[in-house]
Coordinates of N, CA and C in Angstrom, one line a residue:
M1 N 4.8 60.9 115.6 CA 3.9 59.8 115.5 C 4.5 58.5 116.0
L2 N 5.8 58.6 116.4 CA 6.5 57.4 116.8 C 6.3 57.2 118.3
A3 N 6.2 55.9 118.7 CA 6.1 55.6 120.2 C 7.5 55.7 120.7
T4 N 7.6 56.0 122.0 CA 8.9 56.0 122.7 C 8.8 55.2 124.0
A5 N 9.9 54.6 124.4 CA 9.9 53.8 125.6 C 9.8 54.8 126.8
G6 N 9.1 54.3 127.9 CA 9.0 55.2 129.0 C 8.5 54.3 130.2
T7 N 8.2 55.0 131.3 CA 7.7 54.3 132.5 C 6.2 54.3 132.4
V8 N 5.6 53.2 132.8 CA 4.2 53.1 132.8 C 3.6 54.0 134.0
P9 N 2.7 54.9 133.6 CA 2.1 55.7 134.7 C 1.3 54.9 135.7
V10 N 1.3 55.4 136.9 CA 0.6 54.8 138.0 C -0.9 55.2 138.1
D11 N -1.2 56.4 137.5 CA -2.5 56.9 137.6 C -3.3 56.5 136.4
D12 N -3.8 55.2 136.4 CA -4.5 54.6 135.3 C -5.7 55.4 134.8
D13 N -6.4 56.1 135.6 CA -7.6 56.9 135.2 C -7.3 58.0 134.2
R14 N -6.1 58.4 134.2 CA -5.7 59.5 133.4 C -4.9 59.1 132.1
W15 N -4.8 57.8 131.9 CA -4.0 57.2 130.8 C -4.8 56.2 130.1
A16 N -4.6 56.1 128.8 CA -5.2 55.0 128.0 C -4.1 54.2 127.4
Y17 N -4.3 52.9 127.3 CA -3.3 52.0 126.8 C -3.8 51.4 125.5
E18 N -2.9 51.2 124.5 CA -3.2 50.6 123.2 C -2.2 49.5 122.9
V19 N -2.7 48.6 122.0 CA -1.8 47.5 121.5 C -0.8 48.1 120.5
K20 N 0.4 47.7 120.6 CA 1.4 48.1 119.6 C 1.3 47.1 118.4
F21 N 0.8 47.5 117.3 CA 0.7 46.7 116.1 C 2.0 46.7 115.4
D22 N 2.3 45.6 114.7 CA 3.5 45.6 113.9 C 3.1 45.9 112.4
G23 N 2.9 47.2 112.2 CA 2.5 47.6 110.9 C 3.1 48.9 110.5
I24 N 2.4 49.6 109.6 CA 2.8 50.9 109.0 C 1.8 51.9 109.6
R25 N 2.4 52.9 110.3 CA 1.5 54.0 110.8 C 1.0 54.8 109.6
A26 N -0.3 55.2 109.7 CA -0.8 56.0 108.6 C -2.0 56.7 109.1
L27 N -2.3 57.8 108.4 CA -3.5 58.6 108.6 C -4.4 58.2 107.4
A28 N -5.7 57.9 107.7 CA -6.6 57.6 106.6 C -7.7 58.7 106.7
Y29 N -7.7 59.4 105.6 CA -8.7 60.5 105.4 C -9.8 59.9 104.6
V30 N -11.0 59.7 105.2 CA -12.1 59.0 104.6 C -13.3 59.9 104.4
D31 N -13.7 60.1 103.2 CA -15.0 60.8 102.9 C -15.5 60.1 101.6
S32 N -15.6 60.8 100.5 CA -16.0 60.1 99.2 C -15.0 59.1 98.7
Q33 N -13.8 59.3 99.1 CA -12.7 58.3 98.8 C -11.8 58.2 100.1
V34 N -10.8 57.3 99.9 CA -9.8 57.1 101.0 C -8.5 57.7 100.5
R35 N -7.9 58.5 101.4 CA -6.5 58.9 101.1 C -5.6 58.5 102.3
L36 N -4.6 57.8 102.0 CA -3.7 57.3 103.1 C -2.4 58.1 103.0
E37 N -2.0 58.5 104.2 CA -0.8 59.3 104.3 C 0.2 58.7 105.4
S38 N 1.5 58.5 105.0 CA 2.5 57.9 105.9 C 2.8 58.9 107.0
R39 N 3.6 58.5 107.9 CA 4.0 59.3 109.0 C 4.9 60.4 108.5
N40 N 5.5 60.3 107.3 CA 6.3 61.3 106.7 C 5.6 62.2 105.8
G41 N 4.2 62.0 105.8 CA 3.4 62.9 105.0 C 3.3 62.5 103.5
N42 N 3.8 61.3 103.1 CA 3.7 60.8 101.8 C 2.4 60.2 101.5
D43 N 1.8 60.4 100.3 CA 0.6 59.7 99.9 C 0.9 58.3 99.6
I44 N 0.4 57.3 100.3 CA 0.6 55.9 100.1 C -0.6 55.1 99.7
T45 N -1.6 55.9 99.2 CA -2.9 55.3 98.9 C -2.8 54.2 97.8
V46 N -2.0 54.4 96.8 CA -1.9 53.5 95.7 C -1.5 52.1 96.1
A47 N -0.7 52.0 97.2 CA -0.1 50.7 97.6 C -1.1 49.8 98.4
W48 N -2.3 50.4 98.8 CA -3.2 49.7 99.6 C -4.6 49.7 99.1
P49 N -4.9 49.2 97.8 CA -6.2 49.3 97.2 C -7.3 48.7 98.0
E50 N -7.0 47.7 98.8 CA -8.0 47.0 99.5 C -8.6 47.8 100.7
L51 N -8.0 48.9 101.0 CA -8.5 49.8 102.0 C -9.5 50.9 101.5
A52 N -9.7 50.9 100.1 CA -10.6 51.8 99.5 C -12.0 51.5 100.0
G53 N -12.3 50.3 100.5 CA -13.6 50.0 101.0 C -14.1 50.7 102.2
L54 N -13.2 51.5 102.8 CA -13.5 52.3 104.0 C -14.5 53.5 103.6
A55 N -14.4 53.8 102.3 CA -15.2 54.9 101.7 C -16.4 54.3 101.0
P56 N -17.4 55.1 100.8 CA -17.7 56.5 101.2 C -18.1 56.5 102.6
A57 N -17.9 57.7 103.2 CA -18.4 57.9 104.6 C -18.9 59.3 104.7
E58 N -20.1 59.4 105.3 CA -20.7 60.7 105.6 C -21.2 60.7 107.0
P59 N -20.7 61.6 107.9 CA -19.6 62.6 107.6 C -18.3 61.9 107.4
G60 N -17.4 62.6 106.8 CA -16.0 62.1 106.6 C -15.3 62.1 108.0
F61 N -14.2 61.3 108.0 CA -13.5 61.2 109.3 C -12.0 60.9 109.0
V62 N -11.2 61.0 110.0 CA -9.8 60.7 109.9 C -9.5 59.6 110.9
V63 N -8.8 58.5 110.5 CA -8.3 57.5 111.4 C -6.8 57.5 111.5
D64 N -6.3 57.6 112.7 CA -4.8 57.6 112.9 C -4.5 56.2 113.4
G65 N -4.0 55.3 112.6 CA -3.8 53.9 113.0 C -2.7 53.2 112.2
E66 N -2.8 51.9 112.2 CA -1.8 51.1 111.5 C -2.4 50.3 110.4
I67 N -1.6 50.1 109.3 CA -2.0 49.2 108.3 C -1.2 47.9 108.6
V68 N -2.0 46.8 108.7 CA -1.3 45.6 109.2 C -1.7 44.4 108.2
I69 N -0.9 43.4 108.2 CA -1.2 42.1 107.6 C -1.1 41.1 108.7
E70 N -2.1 40.3 108.8 CA -2.1 39.3 109.9 C -1.7 38.0 109.4
Q71 N -0.9 37.3 110.1 CA -0.5 35.9 109.9 C -0.4 35.2 111.2
A72 N -1.0 34.0 111.2 CA -1.1 33.2 112.4 C -1.6 34.0 113.6
G73 N -2.6 34.8 113.4 CA -3.3 35.6 114.5 C -2.5 36.8 115.0
R74 N -1.4 37.2 114.4 CA -0.6 38.3 114.8 C -0.3 39.2 113.6
S75 N -0.1 40.5 113.9 CA 0.4 41.4 112.8 C 1.8 41.0 112.4
S76 N 2.1 41.0 111.1 CA 3.4 40.5 110.7 C 4.1 41.6 109.8
F77 N 5.1 42.2 110.3 CA 5.9 43.2 109.6 C 6.6 42.5 108.4
K78 N 7.0 41.3 108.6 CA 7.7 40.6 107.5 C 6.7 40.4 106.3
A79 N 5.5 40.1 106.5 CA 4.5 40.0 105.4 C 4.2 41.3 104.8
L80 N 4.3 42.4 105.6 CA 4.0 43.7 105.1 C 5.1 44.4 104.3
A81 N 6.3 44.1 104.6 CA 7.5 44.7 104.0 C 7.4 44.8 102.5
P82 N 7.1 43.7 101.8 CA 7.1 43.8 100.3 C 6.1 44.8 99.7
R83 N 5.1 45.2 100.5 CA 4.1 46.1 100.1 C 4.5 47.6 100.3
M84 N 5.4 47.8 101.2 CA 5.6 49.2 101.7 C 6.0 50.2 100.6
H85 N 6.9 49.9 99.7 CA 7.3 50.8 98.7 C 6.9 50.4 97.3
Q86 N 6.0 49.5 97.2 CA 5.6 49.0 95.9 C 4.7 50.0 95.2
R87 N 4.9 50.3 94.0 CA 4.1 51.3 93.2 C 3.7 50.7 91.9
N88 N 4.1 49.5 91.5 CA 3.7 48.9 90.3 C 2.3 48.3 90.4
P89 N 1.3 48.8 89.6 CA -0.1 48.4 89.8 C -0.3 46.9 89.7
V90 N 0.4 46.2 88.8 CA 0.3 44.8 88.6 C 0.7 44.0 89.9
A91 N 1.9 44.4 90.4 CA 2.5 43.8 91.6 C 1.6 44.1 92.8
I92 N 1.1 45.3 92.9 CA 0.2 45.7 94.0 C -1.0 44.9 94.0
G93 N -1.6 44.7 92.8 CA -2.8 43.9 92.7 C -2.6 42.4 93.2
A94 N -1.5 41.9 92.8 CA -1.1 40.5 93.2 C -0.9 40.4 94.7
L95 N -0.2 41.4 95.2 CA 0.1 41.4 96.6 C -1.1 41.6 97.5
A96 N -2.0 42.5 97.0 CA -3.2 42.7 97.7 C -4.1 41.5 97.8
T97 N -4.0 40.6 96.8 CA -4.8 39.4 96.8 C -4.1 38.3 97.7
S98 N -2.8 38.2 97.6 CA -2.1 37.2 98.4 C -1.9 37.6 99.9
T99 N -1.7 38.8 100.2 CA -1.4 39.3 101.5 C -2.3 40.5 101.8
R100 N -3.5 40.3 102.1 CA -4.5 41.4 102.3 C -4.2 42.2 103.5
A101 N -4.2 43.5 103.4 CA -3.9 44.4 104.5 C -5.2 44.8 105.1
D102 N -5.2 45.1 106.4 CA -6.4 45.6 107.1 C -6.0 46.8 107.9
P103 N -6.9 47.7 108.2 CA -6.6 48.8 109.1 C -6.7 48.3 110.5
A104 N -5.9 48.8 111.4 CA -6.0 48.4 112.8 C -5.6 49.5 113.7
G105 N -6.0 49.5 114.9 CA -5.6 50.5 115.9 C -6.2 51.9 115.5
G106 N -7.4 51.9 115.1 CA -8.0 53.1 114.7 C -8.8 53.9 115.8
P107 N -8.4 53.8 117.1 CA -9.2 54.5 118.1 C -9.1 56.0 118.0
A108 N -8.1 56.5 117.3 CA -8.0 58.0 117.3 C -8.8 58.5 116.2
L109 N -10.1 58.4 116.2 CA -11.0 58.9 115.2 C -11.3 60.3 115.5
A110 N -11.2 61.2 114.4 CA -11.4 62.6 114.6 C -12.1 63.2 113.4
D111 N -12.6 64.4 113.6 CA -13.0 65.2 112.5 C -11.8 65.6 111.7
P112 N -12.0 65.9 110.4 CA -10.9 66.2 109.6 C -10.0 67.4 110.1
A113 N -10.5 68.3 110.9 CA -9.7 69.4 111.4 C -9.9 69.4 113.0
P114 N -9.3 68.4 113.7 CA -9.5 68.4 115.1 C -9.1 69.6 115.9
A115 N -8.0 70.3 115.4 CA -7.5 71.4 116.2 C -8.5 72.6 116.2
A116 N -9.4 72.6 115.2 CA -10.4 73.6 115.1 C -11.7 73.4 115.9
R117 N -11.8 72.2 116.5 CA -13.0 71.8 117.3 C -12.9 72.6 118.6
P118 N -14.1 73.2 119.0 CA -14.1 73.9 120.3 C -13.8 72.9 121.4
G119 N -12.9 73.3 122.3 CA -12.6 72.5 123.5 C -11.5 71.5 123.2
H120 N -11.0 71.4 122.0 CA -9.9 70.5 121.7 C -8.6 71.0 122.4
R121 N -8.0 70.2 123.1 CA -6.8 70.6 123.9 C -5.5 70.0 123.4
G122 N -5.5 69.3 122.3 CA -4.3 68.7 121.7 C -3.8 67.5 122.4
A123 N -2.5 67.3 122.3 CA -1.9 66.1 122.9 C -2.2 66.0 124.4
G124 N -2.5 64.9 124.9 CA -2.8 64.7 126.3 C -4.3 64.9 126.6
D125 N -5.1 65.2 125.6 CA -6.5 65.4 125.7 C -7.2 64.1 126.0
V126 N -7.2 63.6 127.2 CA -7.7 62.2 127.5 C -9.2 62.2 127.3
E127 N -10.0 63.2 127.7 CA -11.4 63.3 127.5 C -11.7 63.2 126.0
G128 N -11.0 63.9 125.2 CA -11.2 63.9 123.8 C -10.9 62.5 123.2
T129 N -9.9 61.9 123.7 CA -9.5 60.6 123.2 C -10.6 59.6 123.5
R130 N -11.1 59.6 124.7 CA -12.2 58.7 125.1 C -13.5 59.0 124.2
A131 N -13.8 60.2 124.0 CA -14.9 60.5 123.1 C -14.7 60.0 121.7
R132 N -13.5 60.1 121.2 CA -13.2 59.6 119.8 C -13.3 58.1 119.8
R133 N -12.8 57.4 120.9 CA -12.9 55.9 121.0 C -14.4 55.5 121.0
D134 N -15.2 56.2 121.7 CA -16.6 55.9 121.8 C -17.2 56.1 120.4
R135 N -16.8 57.1 119.6 CA -17.3 57.2 118.2 C -16.9 56.1 117.4
V136 N -15.6 55.6 117.5 CA -15.2 54.4 116.8 C -16.0 53.2 117.0
A137 N -16.4 53.0 118.3 CA -17.2 51.8 118.6 C -18.6 51.9 117.9
R138 N -19.1 53.1 117.6 CA -20.3 53.2 116.9 C -20.2 53.1 115.4
V139 N -19.0 53.2 114.8 CA -18.9 53.2 113.4 C -19.0 51.8 112.9

């Protein structure tokens, strides 16, 4: 799930570009509730109660994106850091009020089991990525 440095491709029609947000990478599984999972597979839902408003959703979906806190018009990792490992409900409530987090970079919208979809080709599936982005625009 981590980005790596590389050369920018010259064939723009075959590539998609996204903003690099300064946040926490997470998968959001949204149906009757929201479940947030870190890139390490840890359940981090309790630390981000303000994202519960993404649910309910029918049909359910998965967003692969970033949890960000915006300050002065930009995502701020410094503002996000105190929330990352917080598990105390009182502290989480206070932080959620003072430094509200938002989901960002959710163009990778998929069904809960994308590998099982007919025609899914996995990593590098540009057509599938474009279709998912079109679906995000409609949500």
